[in-house]
Amino acid sequence: MGFSCGIVGLPNVGKSTIFSAITSAKAAAENFPFCTIEPNTGAVPVPDERIETLAKMAQSAKIIPTQMTLVDIAGLIRGASQGEGLGNQFLGHIRSVDAILHVVRAFEDENVIHVDGAPNPIRDIETIETELLLADLEAVQKQIEKTRKIAKSQNQEAKSYLSRLESLEAHLSNGTPARSFEYAEDEMELRETLSQLITRKPTLYVANIDEEQLQEVISGTPPALLEELFSYARERGAEVIPICGKLESEISELPREERGEYLESVGLERSGFHHLLQAGYRLLGLLTYFTVGPKETRAWTITKGTAAPQAAGKIHSDFERGFIRAEVIAYADYVEFQGEAGARDKGKLRTEGKEYIVADGDVVHFRFNV
C-alpha cells in the first residue's frame, strides 16, 4: 500500500528528468516545452532502513516495502485553466493524485529554455498556483449555479449549502487555496466538494538546482534564490526539498553498490530523492507499521491516528471485519531484544484491542476470526 504524487511545474523545469531518475524509467526529457504529453507513471519504494533490519532478524525470504506512485504530468502555462497549452489534460490528471510535488527551477543555464525567460521560483510557483485556483474557482461556480436552482424551491439544505459555497468562492477569489478553507466535520456535502478541488491537495516544493548550488546547500549557505523560496514556503506551512536533478540522474545510472561512494564523493550521505520520498510521506500524514515473519517482512502505509482494526483492514478486509486483537511490539524493542521471542520474554509484546492507535514502527500480528 502506498500513495500517489503528481509531479507538476512549468514546462522545462526538470520534472521528467527528476521522474526518470527516481523511477529509473526513461521519460522523455527534451529541451522544449510540452515534451511530456501523456503522464508517465512509476512506483518506487519509500526508503526505510527499519525494514531491512527487521527482515534480517526474522530471516525473511522476501522484503516488501511501501511505495510511492509518481505521475509525471504535462507542463502548465498561463491560461491553462482556460485550456491553453496542455492545460485540460494537466488539470484532469492532477485531480487523481493524493499530493502535489511542485518542481521549480532554481538554476541558470542559457542552454536550457525557460518559458518566461529566466528562472524565478516564486514567480513560477505563483503562475501555476494561479491557474489551479482559477480551475477550482470555475468548478465551485458551476456548483453554485447548480445549487442555486435547487435552493429556489425553498430547499433549506440547498440554501445552507449555497451559502457555504459562496463563502468558498470568495475564499478562492482572494487568491487563497482551498486547503485553508475551514469547515465543520458534519458538512458532508461541502467536504465532498472540497475533496475534488486541486488546491485542497497538500503540496511539497522541489527546487531543481545545479551542482554549484548543491555545494552551497551542503555548506549551509544556500543561494539567495533558495533562501527566498524557503521563506516563501515557511509562510505557507510548506516544505522545500532541494534536488540536483542532473546529479541524481547520474546516480540512477550507476550500479547500486557504487551509489554510496558516489554520494560520499560529492558530500552527501543520502540522495536527494531519499529526502524527497520521505518528505512526501510526511506531507500526507502517513506512517508505517510492519508485519514480520519467515516468509516476508512487509511495510504497510496508514494515516496517523488509524485504529488497529482499520490498520488490519489494509492487509485484508477480513482482518478488519473479524478483528479480535493486535499483538504489538515497538520497533526499538523488537531490535533491542532480538526479535519476537526476546521481546515477549522481556514483557515487551503487548496485546491491544479495537481502540489502540497504531504507532509508527509497530511490529504487529493481528488475530481475527471470520
mmCIF file of C-alpha atoms in Angstrom:
data_model
loop_
_atom_site.group_PDB
_atom_site.id
_atom_site.type_symbol
_atom_site.label_atom_id
_atom_site.label_comp_id
_atom_site.label_asym_id
_atom_site.label_seq_id
_atom_site.Cartn_x
_atom_site.Cartn_y
_atom_site.Cartn_z
ATOM 1 C CA MET A 1 0.000 0.000 0.000
ATOM 2 C CA GLY A 2 1.305 3.455 -0.816
ATOM 3 C CA PHE A 3 0.297 6.850 -2.067
ATOM 4 C CA SER A 4 0.446 8.871 -5.277
ATOM 5 C CA CYS A 5 2.089 12.204 -6.019
ATOM 6 C CA GLY A 6 1.769 14.229 -9.208
ATOM 7 C CA ILE A 7 4.948 15.975 -10.359
ATOM 8 C CA VAL A 8 3.911 19.384 -11.690
ATOM 9 C CA GLY A 9 5.571 22.588 -12.814
ATOM 10 C CA LEU A 10 6.130 24.857 -15.760
ATOM 11 C CA PRO A 11 7.493 23.238 -18.945
ATOM 12 C CA ASN A 12 11.234 22.634 -18.946
ATOM 13 C CA VAL A 13 11.923 22.861 -15.214
ATOM 14 C CA GLY A 14 13.219 19.285 -14.925
ATOM 15 C CA LYS A 15 10.081 17.335 -13.981
ATOM 16 C CA SER A 16 10.737 14.467 -16.390
ATOM 17 C CA THR A 17 14.453 14.337 -15.544
ATOM 18 C CA ILE A 18 13.605 14.040 -11.859
ATOM 19 C CA PHE A 19 10.857 11.486 -12.527
ATOM 20 C CA SER A 20 13.177 9.363 -14.669
ATOM 21 C CA ALA A 21 15.956 9.419 -12.098
ATOM 22 C CA ILE A 22 13.632 8.454 -9.225
ATOM 23 C CA THR A 23 11.919 5.633 -11.051
ATOM 24 C CA SER A 24 14.876 4.661 -13.282
ATOM 25 C CA ALA A 25 12.321 4.882 -16.080
ATOM 26 C CA LYS A 26 13.151 6.768 -19.242
ATOM 27 C CA ALA A 27 10.608 9.529 -19.566
ATOM 28 C CA ALA A 28 11.385 11.857 -22.462
ATOM 29 C CA ALA A 29 13.409 14.831 -21.200
ATOM 30 C CA GLU A 30 13.952 17.105 -24.151
ATOM 31 C CA ASN A 31 14.821 20.792 -24.161
ATOM 32 C CA PHE A 32 11.495 22.158 -25.341
ATOM 33 C CA PRO A 33 8.088 22.814 -23.767
ATOM 34 C CA PHE A 34 5.375 20.139 -23.666
ATOM 35 C CA CYS A 35 7.781 17.255 -24.113
ATOM 36 C CA THR A 36 5.589 15.270 -21.696
ATOM 37 C CA ILE A 37 2.061 14.956 -23.102
ATOM 38 C CA GLU A 38 0.633 11.760 -21.635
ATOM 39 C CA PRO A 39 1.573 11.281 -17.975
ATOM 40 C CA ASN A 40 4.291 8.757 -17.201
ATOM 41 C CA THR A 41 3.666 6.699 -14.081
ATOM 42 C CA GLY A 42 6.161 4.807 -11.958
ATOM 43 C CA ALA A 43 6.195 3.227 -8.486
ATOM 44 C CA VAL A 44 9.214 3.476 -6.192
ATOM 45 C CA PRO A 45 9.864 2.058 -2.722
ATOM 46 C CA VAL A 46 9.895 4.572 0.130
ATOM 47 C CA PRO A 47 13.335 4.226 1.762
ATOM 48 C CA ASP A 48 13.130 2.862 5.296
ATOM 49 C CA GLU A 49 16.175 1.251 6.884
ATOM 50 C CA ARG A 50 13.986 -0.417 9.528
ATOM 51 C CA ILE A 51 12.533 -2.947 7.105
ATOM 52 C CA GLU A 52 15.998 -4.284 6.228
ATOM 53 C CA THR A 53 16.831 -4.682 9.916
ATOM 54 C CA LEU A 54 13.589 -6.484 10.708
ATOM 55 C CA ALA A 55 13.893 -8.814 7.718
ATOM 56 C CA LYS A 56 17.448 -9.758 8.660
ATOM 57 C CA MET A 57 16.467 -10.537 12.237
ATOM 58 C CA ALA A 58 13.478 -12.644 11.152
ATOM 59 C CA GLN A 59 15.419 -14.236 8.282
ATOM 60 C CA SER A 60 12.556 -13.316 5.969
ATOM 61 C CA ALA A 61 12.622 -14.776 2.468
ATOM 62 C CA LYS A 62 11.152 -11.592 0.992
ATOM 63 C CA ILE A 63 11.023 -7.848 1.716
ATOM 64 C CA ILE A 64 8.067 -5.750 0.536
ATOM 65 C CA PRO A 65 8.467 -2.006 1.232
ATOM 66 C CA THR A 66 5.721 0.570 0.989
ATOM 67 C CA GLN A 67 5.592 2.504 -2.283
ATOM 68 C CA MET A 68 5.043 5.942 -3.713
ATOM 69 C CA THR A 69 3.436 6.173 -7.147
ATOM 70 C CA LEU A 70 4.760 9.129 -9.134
ATOM 71 C CA VAL A 71 2.881 10.687 -12.028
ATOM 72 C CA ASP A 72 4.856 12.976 -14.363
ATOM 73 C CA ILE A 73 2.253 15.451 -15.615
ATOM 74 C CA ALA A 74 2.461 17.762 -18.651
ATOM 75 C CA GLY A 75 3.904 21.246 -18.064
ATOM 76 C CA LEU A 76 1.470 24.046 -17.319
ATOM 77 C CA ILE A 77 1.471 27.601 -18.678
ATOM 78 C CA ARG A 78 -0.540 30.758 -18.120
ATOM 79 C CA GLY A 79 -4.079 30.298 -19.363
ATOM 80 C CA ALA A 80 -4.142 26.539 -18.673
ATOM 81 C CA SER A 81 -7.375 26.946 -16.690
ATOM 82 C CA GLN A 82 -8.886 28.267 -19.924
ATOM 83 C CA GLY A 83 -7.495 25.381 -21.974
ATOM 84 C CA GLU A 84 -4.209 26.990 -23.087
ATOM 85 C CA GLY A 85 -1.320 24.656 -23.883
ATOM 86 C CA LEU A 86 -1.998 21.228 -22.445
ATOM 87 C CA GLY A 87 -3.993 22.681 -19.570
ATOM 88 C CA ASN A 88 -7.065 20.465 -19.800
ATOM 89 C CA GLN A 89 -5.021 17.251 -19.761
ATOM 90 C CA PHE A 90 -2.890 18.598 -16.908
ATOM 91 C CA LEU A 91 -5.859 19.522 -14.734
ATOM 92 C CA GLY A 92 -7.556 16.207 -15.378
ATOM 93 C CA HIS A 93 -4.520 14.129 -14.405
ATOM 94 C CA ILE A 94 -3.694 16.138 -11.300
ATOM 95 C CA ARG A 95 -7.134 15.663 -9.759
ATOM 96 C CA SER A 96 -6.456 11.929 -9.343
ATOM 97 C CA VAL A 97 -3.318 12.115 -7.166
ATOM 98 C CA ASP A 98 -3.046 12.339 -3.367
ATOM 99 C CA ALA A 99 -0.452 15.119 -3.254
ATOM 100 C CA ILE A 100 1.480 17.523 -5.466
ATOM 101 C CA LEU A 101 5.257 17.678 -5.910
ATOM 102 C CA HIS A 102 5.711 21.129 -7.416
ATOM 103 C CA VAL A 103 9.066 21.324 -9.234
ATOM 104 C CA VAL A 104 10.597 24.755 -9.754
ATOM 105 C CA ARG A 105 13.855 25.514 -11.498
ATOM 106 C CA ALA A 106 16.369 27.500 -9.456
ATOM 107 C CA PHE A 107 19.457 27.278 -11.674
ATOM 108 C CA GLU A 108 20.593 29.477 -14.550
ATOM 109 C CA ASP A 109 21.557 27.836 -17.842
ATOM 110 C CA GLU A 110 21.365 29.700 -21.152
ATOM 111 C CA ASN A 111 21.257 26.347 -22.945
ATOM 112 C CA VAL A 112 18.020 25.313 -21.251
ATOM 113 C CA ILE A 113 14.947 27.249 -22.365
ATOM 114 C CA HIS A 114 12.678 28.820 -19.728
ATOM 115 C CA VAL A 115 9.154 29.711 -20.848
ATOM 116 C CA ASP A 116 9.316 33.055 -19.015
ATOM 117 C CA GLY A 117 12.874 33.944 -19.993
ATOM 118 C CA ALA A 118 14.738 33.244 -16.756
ATOM 119 C CA PRO A 119 14.140 31.143 -13.627
ATOM 120 C CA ASN A 120 12.322 32.803 -10.739
ATOM 121 C CA PRO A 121 10.972 30.109 -8.383
ATOM 122 C CA ILE A 122 8.401 32.236 -6.556
ATOM 123 C CA ARG A 123 7.035 33.785 -9.758
ATOM 124 C CA ASP A 124 6.891 30.341 -11.364
ATOM 125 C CA ILE A 125 5.054 28.863 -8.362
ATOM 126 C CA GLU A 126 2.544 31.697 -8.423
ATOM 127 C CA THR A 127 1.948 31.192 -12.159
ATOM 128 C CA ILE A 128 0.889 27.612 -11.613
ATOM 129 C CA GLU A 129 -0.974 28.176 -8.357
ATOM 130 C CA THR A 130 -2.985 30.951 -10.003
ATOM 131 C CA GLU A 131 -4.061 28.560 -12.745
ATOM 132 C CA LEU A 132 -5.015 25.917 -10.195
ATOM 133 C CA LEU A 133 -7.015 28.465 -8.210
ATOM 134 C CA LEU A 134 -8.818 29.594 -11.362
ATOM 135 C CA ALA A 135 -9.659 25.983 -12.225
ATOM 136 C CA ASP A 136 -11.041 25.417 -8.723
ATOM 137 C CA LEU A 137 -12.955 28.694 -8.831
ATOM 138 C CA GLU A 138 -14.623 27.660 -12.074
ATOM 139 C CA ALA A 139 -15.584 24.281 -10.577
ATOM 140 C CA VAL A 140 -17.108 25.944 -7.498
ATOM 141 C CA GLN A 141 -19.008 28.479 -9.597
ATOM 142 C CA LYS A 142 -20.552 25.650 -11.615
ATOM 143 C CA GLN A 143 -21.615 24.000 -8.365
ATOM 144 C CA ILE A 144 -23.104 27.304 -7.172
ATOM 145 C CA GLU A 145 -25.249 27.616 -10.303
ATOM 146 C CA LYS A 146 -26.465 24.063 -9.904
ATOM 147 C CA THR A 147 -27.260 24.516 -6.196
ATOM 148 C CA ARG A 148 -28.922 27.898 -6.747
ATOM 149 C CA LYS A 149 -31.573 26.261 -8.925
ATOM 150 C CA ILE A 150 -32.380 23.762 -6.176
ATOM 151 C CA ALA A 151 -32.404 26.470 -3.477
ATOM 152 C CA LYS A 152 -35.096 28.396 -5.385
ATOM 153 C CA SER A 153 -37.563 25.669 -4.415
ATOM 154 C CA GLN A 154 -37.081 26.730 -0.751
ATOM 155 C CA ASN A 155 -34.977 23.661 -0.055
ATOM 156 C CA GLN A 156 -33.349 24.677 3.266
ATOM 157 C CA GLU A 157 -30.430 22.261 2.964
ATOM 158 C CA ALA A 158 -29.661 23.612 -0.502
ATOM 159 C CA LYS A 159 -29.840 27.192 0.804
ATOM 160 C CA SER A 160 -27.373 26.400 3.566
ATOM 161 C CA TYR A 161 -25.036 24.623 1.149
ATOM 162 C CA LEU A 162 -25.292 27.525 -1.306
ATOM 163 C CA SER A 163 -24.249 29.980 1.395
ATOM 164 C CA ARG A 164 -21.170 27.890 2.192
ATOM 165 C CA LEU A 165 -20.299 27.538 -1.493
ATOM 166 C CA GLU A 166 -20.443 31.306 -1.882
ATOM 167 C CA SER A 167 -18.066 31.650 1.079
ATOM 168 C CA LEU A 168 -15.729 29.180 -0.617
ATOM 169 C CA GLU A 169 -15.987 31.156 -3.864
ATOM 170 C CA ALA A 170 -14.945 34.349 -2.035
ATOM 171 C CA HIS A 171 -12.082 32.465 -0.352
ATOM 172 C CA LEU A 172 -10.707 31.284 -3.709
ATOM 173 C CA SER A 173 -11.308 34.674 -5.349
ATOM 174 C CA ASN A 174 -8.985 36.204 -2.747
ATOM 175 C CA GLY A 175 -6.177 34.001 -4.060
ATOM 176 C CA THR A 176 -6.316 31.622 -1.096
ATOM 177 C CA PRO A 177 -6.100 27.858 -1.738
ATOM 178 C CA ALA A 178 -8.947 25.555 -0.785
ATOM 179 C CA ARG A 179 -6.743 23.701 1.737
ATOM 180 C CA SER A 180 -7.063 26.655 4.149
ATOM 181 C CA PHE A 181 -10.870 26.874 3.940
ATOM 182 C CA GLU A 182 -12.389 25.926 7.293
ATOM 183 C CA TYR A 183 -15.479 23.758 7.566
ATOM 184 C CA ALA A 184 -17.292 21.641 10.133
ATOM 185 C CA GLU A 185 -16.934 17.857 10.175
ATOM 186 C CA ASP A 186 -20.684 17.422 9.689
ATOM 187 C CA GLU A 187 -20.736 19.480 6.452
ATOM 188 C CA MET A 188 -20.547 16.325 4.365
ATOM 189 C CA GLU A 189 -21.643 17.823 1.043
ATOM 190 C CA LEU A 190 -19.179 20.688 1.327
ATOM 191 C CA ARG A 191 -16.482 18.255 2.386
ATOM 192 C CA GLU A 192 -17.090 16.234 -0.783
ATOM 193 C CA THR A 193 -16.877 19.382 -2.930
ATOM 194 C CA LEU A 194 -13.593 20.375 -1.293
ATOM 195 C CA SER A 195 -12.122 16.914 -1.844
ATOM 196 C CA GLN A 196 -12.457 17.466 -5.609
ATOM 197 C CA LEU A 197 -10.504 20.736 -5.633
ATOM 198 C CA ILE A 198 -6.878 20.773 -6.759
ATOM 199 C CA THR A 199 -5.745 23.453 -4.293
ATOM 200 C CA ARG A 200 -7.031 21.255 -1.473
ATOM 201 C CA LYS A 201 -4.193 18.813 -2.133
ATOM 202 C CA PRO A 202 -1.096 19.048 0.094
ATOM 203 C CA THR A 203 1.906 20.419 -1.793
ATOM 204 C CA LEU A 204 5.654 19.931 -1.495
ATOM 205 C CA TYR A 205 8.053 22.220 -3.382
ATOM 206 C CA VAL A 206 11.040 20.636 -5.119
ATOM 207 C CA ALA A 207 13.816 23.061 -6.079
ATOM 208 C CA ASN A 208 15.816 21.770 -9.045
ATOM 209 C CA ILE A 209 19.320 23.156 -8.505
ATOM 210 C CA ASP A 210 22.712 22.788 -10.192
ATOM 211 C CA GLU A 211 25.839 21.221 -8.712
ATOM 212 C CA GLU A 212 27.335 24.538 -7.583
ATOM 213 C CA GLN A 213 24.138 25.423 -5.713
ATOM 214 C CA LEU A 214 24.105 21.932 -4.193
ATOM 215 C CA GLN A 215 27.536 22.515 -2.674
ATOM 216 C CA GLU A 216 26.288 25.815 -1.243
ATOM 217 C CA VAL A 217 23.329 23.991 0.326
ATOM 218 C CA ILE A 218 25.641 21.317 1.776
ATOM 219 C CA SER A 219 27.888 24.032 3.254
ATOM 220 C CA GLY A 220 24.878 25.632 4.946
ATOM 221 C CA THR A 221 24.901 28.795 2.830
ATOM 222 C CA PRO A 222 22.190 28.294 0.185
ATOM 223 C CA PRO A 223 21.994 30.918 -2.590
ATOM 224 C CA ALA A 224 19.640 33.885 -2.170
ATOM 225 C CA LEU A 225 17.162 32.454 -4.674
ATOM 226 C CA LEU A 226 16.726 29.368 -2.499
ATOM 227 C CA GLU A 227 16.566 31.349 0.741
ATOM 228 C CA GLU A 228 13.660 33.327 -0.721
ATOM 229 C CA LEU A 229 11.932 30.082 -1.670
ATOM 230 C CA PHE A 230 12.460 28.590 1.807
ATOM 231 C CA SER A 231 10.946 31.713 3.364
ATOM 232 C CA TYR A 232 8.006 31.686 0.918
ATOM 233 C CA ALA A 233 7.272 28.021 1.717
ATOM 234 C CA ARG A 234 7.546 28.505 5.504
ATOM 235 C CA GLU A 235 4.942 31.271 5.378
ATOM 236 C CA ARG A 236 2.576 28.764 3.746
ATOM 237 C CA GLY A 237 3.376 25.883 6.071
ATOM 238 C CA ALA A 238 5.078 24.006 3.242
ATOM 239 C CA GLU A 239 8.444 22.294 2.818
ATOM 240 C CA VAL A 240 11.142 22.701 0.152
ATOM 241 C CA ILE A 241 13.414 19.830 -0.914
ATOM 242 C CA PRO A 242 16.438 20.996 -2.974
ATOM 243 C CA ILE A 243 17.484 18.408 -5.560
ATOM 244 C CA CYS A 244 20.170 18.478 -8.224
ATOM 245 C CA GLY A 245 18.268 16.689 -10.987
ATOM 246 C CA LYS A 246 21.374 16.321 -13.149
ATOM 247 C CA LEU A 247 23.376 14.708 -10.343
ATOM 248 C CA GLU A 248 20.542 12.412 -9.294
ATOM 249 C CA SER A 249 20.117 11.332 -12.905
ATOM 250 C CA GLU A 250 23.796 10.354 -12.995
ATOM 251 C CA ILE A 251 23.448 8.428 -9.722
ATOM 252 C CA SER A 252 20.460 6.482 -11.046
ATOM 253 C CA GLU A 253 22.633 5.163 -13.903
ATOM 254 C CA LEU A 254 25.173 3.628 -11.509
ATOM 255 C CA PRO A 255 25.055 0.089 -10.097
ATOM 256 C CA ARG A 256 23.530 0.174 -6.597
ATOM 257 C CA GLU A 257 26.753 -0.872 -4.906
ATOM 258 C CA GLU A 258 28.553 2.195 -6.322
ATOM 259 C CA ARG A 259 25.962 4.809 -5.420
ATOM 260 C CA GLY A 260 27.010 5.268 -1.779
ATOM 261 C CA GLU A 261 30.599 6.003 -2.746
ATOM 262 C CA TYR A 262 29.499 8.479 -5.407
ATOM 263 C CA LEU A 263 27.238 10.308 -2.944
ATOM 264 C CA GLU A 264 30.075 10.491 -0.448
ATOM 265 C CA SER A 265 32.364 11.975 -3.107
ATOM 266 C CA VAL A 266 30.009 14.964 -3.521
ATOM 267 C CA GLY A 267 29.449 15.406 0.225
ATOM 268 C CA LEU A 268 26.067 13.684 0.591
ATOM 269 C CA GLU A 269 25.053 10.909 2.987
ATOM 270 C CA ARG A 270 21.830 10.169 1.128
ATOM 271 C CA SER A 271 20.383 11.084 -2.238
ATOM 272 C CA GLY A 272 18.006 13.992 -2.620
ATOM 273 C CA PHE A 273 15.329 11.521 -3.627
ATOM 274 C CA HIS A 274 15.645 9.729 -0.292
ATOM 275 C CA HIS A 275 14.679 13.004 1.391
ATOM 276 C CA LEU A 276 12.016 13.717 -1.222
ATOM 277 C CA LEU A 277 10.235 10.394 -0.782
ATOM 278 C CA GLN A 278 10.250 10.668 2.988
ATOM 279 C CA ALA A 279 9.013 14.272 2.793
ATOM 280 C CA GLY A 280 6.150 13.081 0.598
ATOM 281 C CA TYR A 281 5.281 10.571 3.308
ATOM 282 C CA ARG A 282 5.241 13.306 5.972
ATOM 283 C CA LEU A 283 3.221 15.571 3.717
ATOM 284 C CA LEU A 284 0.252 13.219 3.790
ATOM 285 C CA GLY A 285 0.499 12.455 7.495
ATOM 286 C CA LEU A 286 1.366 8.820 6.876
ATOM 287 C CA LEU A 287 3.191 6.272 8.978
ATOM 288 C CA THR A 288 4.421 2.700 8.586
ATOM 289 C CA TYR A 289 3.757 -0.430 10.566
ATOM 290 C CA PHE A 290 5.333 -3.812 9.837
ATOM 291 C CA THR A 291 4.336 -7.447 9.636
ATOM 292 C CA VAL A 292 7.321 -9.731 10.124
ATOM 293 C CA GLY A 293 7.812 -13.450 9.564
ATOM 294 C CA PRO A 294 9.978 -16.058 7.830
ATOM 295 C CA LYS A 295 8.056 -15.722 4.551
ATOM 296 C CA GLU A 296 8.208 -11.931 4.316
ATOM 297 C CA THR A 297 8.737 -8.655 6.121
ATOM 298 C CA ARG A 298 6.299 -6.083 4.824
ATOM 299 C CA ALA A 299 5.690 -2.373 5.367
ATOM 300 C CA TRP A 300 2.107 -1.083 5.429
ATOM 301 C CA THR A 301 1.093 2.543 4.947
ATOM 302 C CA ILE A 302 -1.630 4.079 7.111
ATOM 303 C CA THR A 303 -2.579 7.602 8.141
ATOM 304 C CA LYS A 304 -1.680 8.849 11.604
ATOM 305 C CA GLY A 305 -4.490 8.164 14.050
ATOM 306 C CA THR A 306 -5.581 4.863 12.478
ATOM 307 C CA ALA A 307 -7.016 2.344 14.956
ATOM 308 C CA ALA A 308 -5.899 -1.289 14.962
ATOM 309 C CA PRO A 309 -8.938 -2.790 13.149
ATOM 310 C CA GLN A 310 -8.649 -0.302 10.271
ATOM 311 C CA ALA A 311 -4.892 -0.865 10.102
ATOM 312 C CA ALA A 312 -5.602 -4.599 9.869
ATOM 313 C CA GLY A 313 -8.027 -3.861 7.032
ATOM 314 C CA LYS A 314 -5.088 -2.647 4.940
ATOM 315 C CA ILE A 315 -3.941 -6.254 4.811
ATOM 316 C CA HIS A 316 -7.359 -7.769 4.100
ATOM 317 C CA SER A 317 -10.949 -6.729 4.761
ATOM 318 C CA ASP A 318 -11.479 -9.995 6.712
ATOM 319 C CA PHE A 319 -8.813 -8.874 9.197
ATOM 320 C CA GLU A 320 -10.855 -5.762 9.990
ATOM 321 C CA ARG A 321 -14.245 -7.482 9.939
ATOM 322 C CA GLY A 322 -13.185 -10.289 12.259
ATOM 323 C CA PHE A 323 -10.666 -8.334 14.364
ATOM 324 C CA ILE A 324 -10.049 -9.840 17.810
ATOM 325 C CA ARG A 325 -6.823 -8.236 18.995
ATOM 326 C CA ALA A 326 -3.403 -6.992 17.886
ATOM 327 C CA GLU A 327 -0.134 -8.291 19.297
ATOM 328 C CA VAL A 328 2.258 -5.337 19.138
ATOM 329 C CA ILE A 329 5.978 -4.854 19.633
ATOM 330 C CA ALA A 330 7.569 -1.400 19.220
ATOM 331 C CA TYR A 331 10.341 -1.396 16.612
ATOM 332 C CA ALA A 332 13.003 -0.352 19.144
ATOM 333 C CA ASP A 333 12.022 -3.210 21.475
ATOM 334 C CA TYR A 334 11.970 -5.735 18.629
ATOM 335 C CA VAL A 335 15.534 -4.764 17.715
ATOM 336 C CA GLU A 336 16.869 -4.439 21.268
ATOM 337 C CA PHE A 337 15.593 -7.851 22.332
ATOM 338 C CA GLN A 338 16.479 -9.626 19.098
ATOM 339 C CA GLY A 339 13.044 -10.391 17.730
ATOM 340 C CA GLU A 340 9.606 -11.521 18.823
ATOM 341 C CA ALA A 341 10.673 -14.236 21.274
ATOM 342 C CA GLY A 342 13.108 -11.951 23.078
ATOM 343 C CA ALA A 343 10.599 -9.091 23.249
ATOM 344 C CA ARG A 344 7.931 -11.465 24.611
ATOM 345 C CA ASP A 345 10.306 -12.755 27.314
ATOM 346 C CA LYS A 346 11.002 -9.164 28.421
ATOM 347 C CA GLY A 347 7.311 -8.310 28.563
ATOM 348 C CA LYS A 348 7.518 -6.003 25.561
ATOM 349 C CA LEU A 349 4.864 -7.773 23.475
ATOM 350 C CA ARG A 350 1.563 -6.024 24.181
ATOM 351 C CA THR A 351 -1.968 -7.200 23.491
ATOM 352 C CA GLU A 352 -4.078 -4.318 22.174
ATOM 353 C CA GLY A 353 -7.788 -4.061 21.400
ATOM 354 C CA LYS A 354 -10.021 -2.175 18.986
ATOM 355 C CA GLU A 355 -9.245 1.248 20.475
ATOM 356 C CA TYR A 356 -5.491 1.007 20.015
ATOM 357 C CA ILE A 357 -3.997 3.636 17.688
ATOM 358 C CA VAL A 358 -1.175 2.075 15.686
ATOM 359 C CA ALA A 359 2.156 3.886 16.066
ATOM 360 C CA ASP A 360 4.917 4.378 13.516
ATOM 361 C CA GLY A 361 7.288 1.403 13.523
ATOM 362 C CA ASP A 362 4.953 -1.010 15.317
ATOM 363 C CA VAL A 363 5.546 -4.670 14.507
ATOM 364 C CA VAL A 364 2.051 -6.150 14.559
ATOM 365 C CA HIS A 365 0.462 -9.594 14.419
ATOM 366 C CA PHE A 366 -3.341 -9.410 14.041
ATOM 367 C CA ARG A 367 -5.645 -12.045 15.475
ATOM 368 C CA PHE A 368 -9.011 -12.340 13.752
ATOM 369 C CA ASN A 369 -11.891 -14.720 13.223
ATOM 370 C CA VAL A 370 -14.398 -14.614 10.370
#
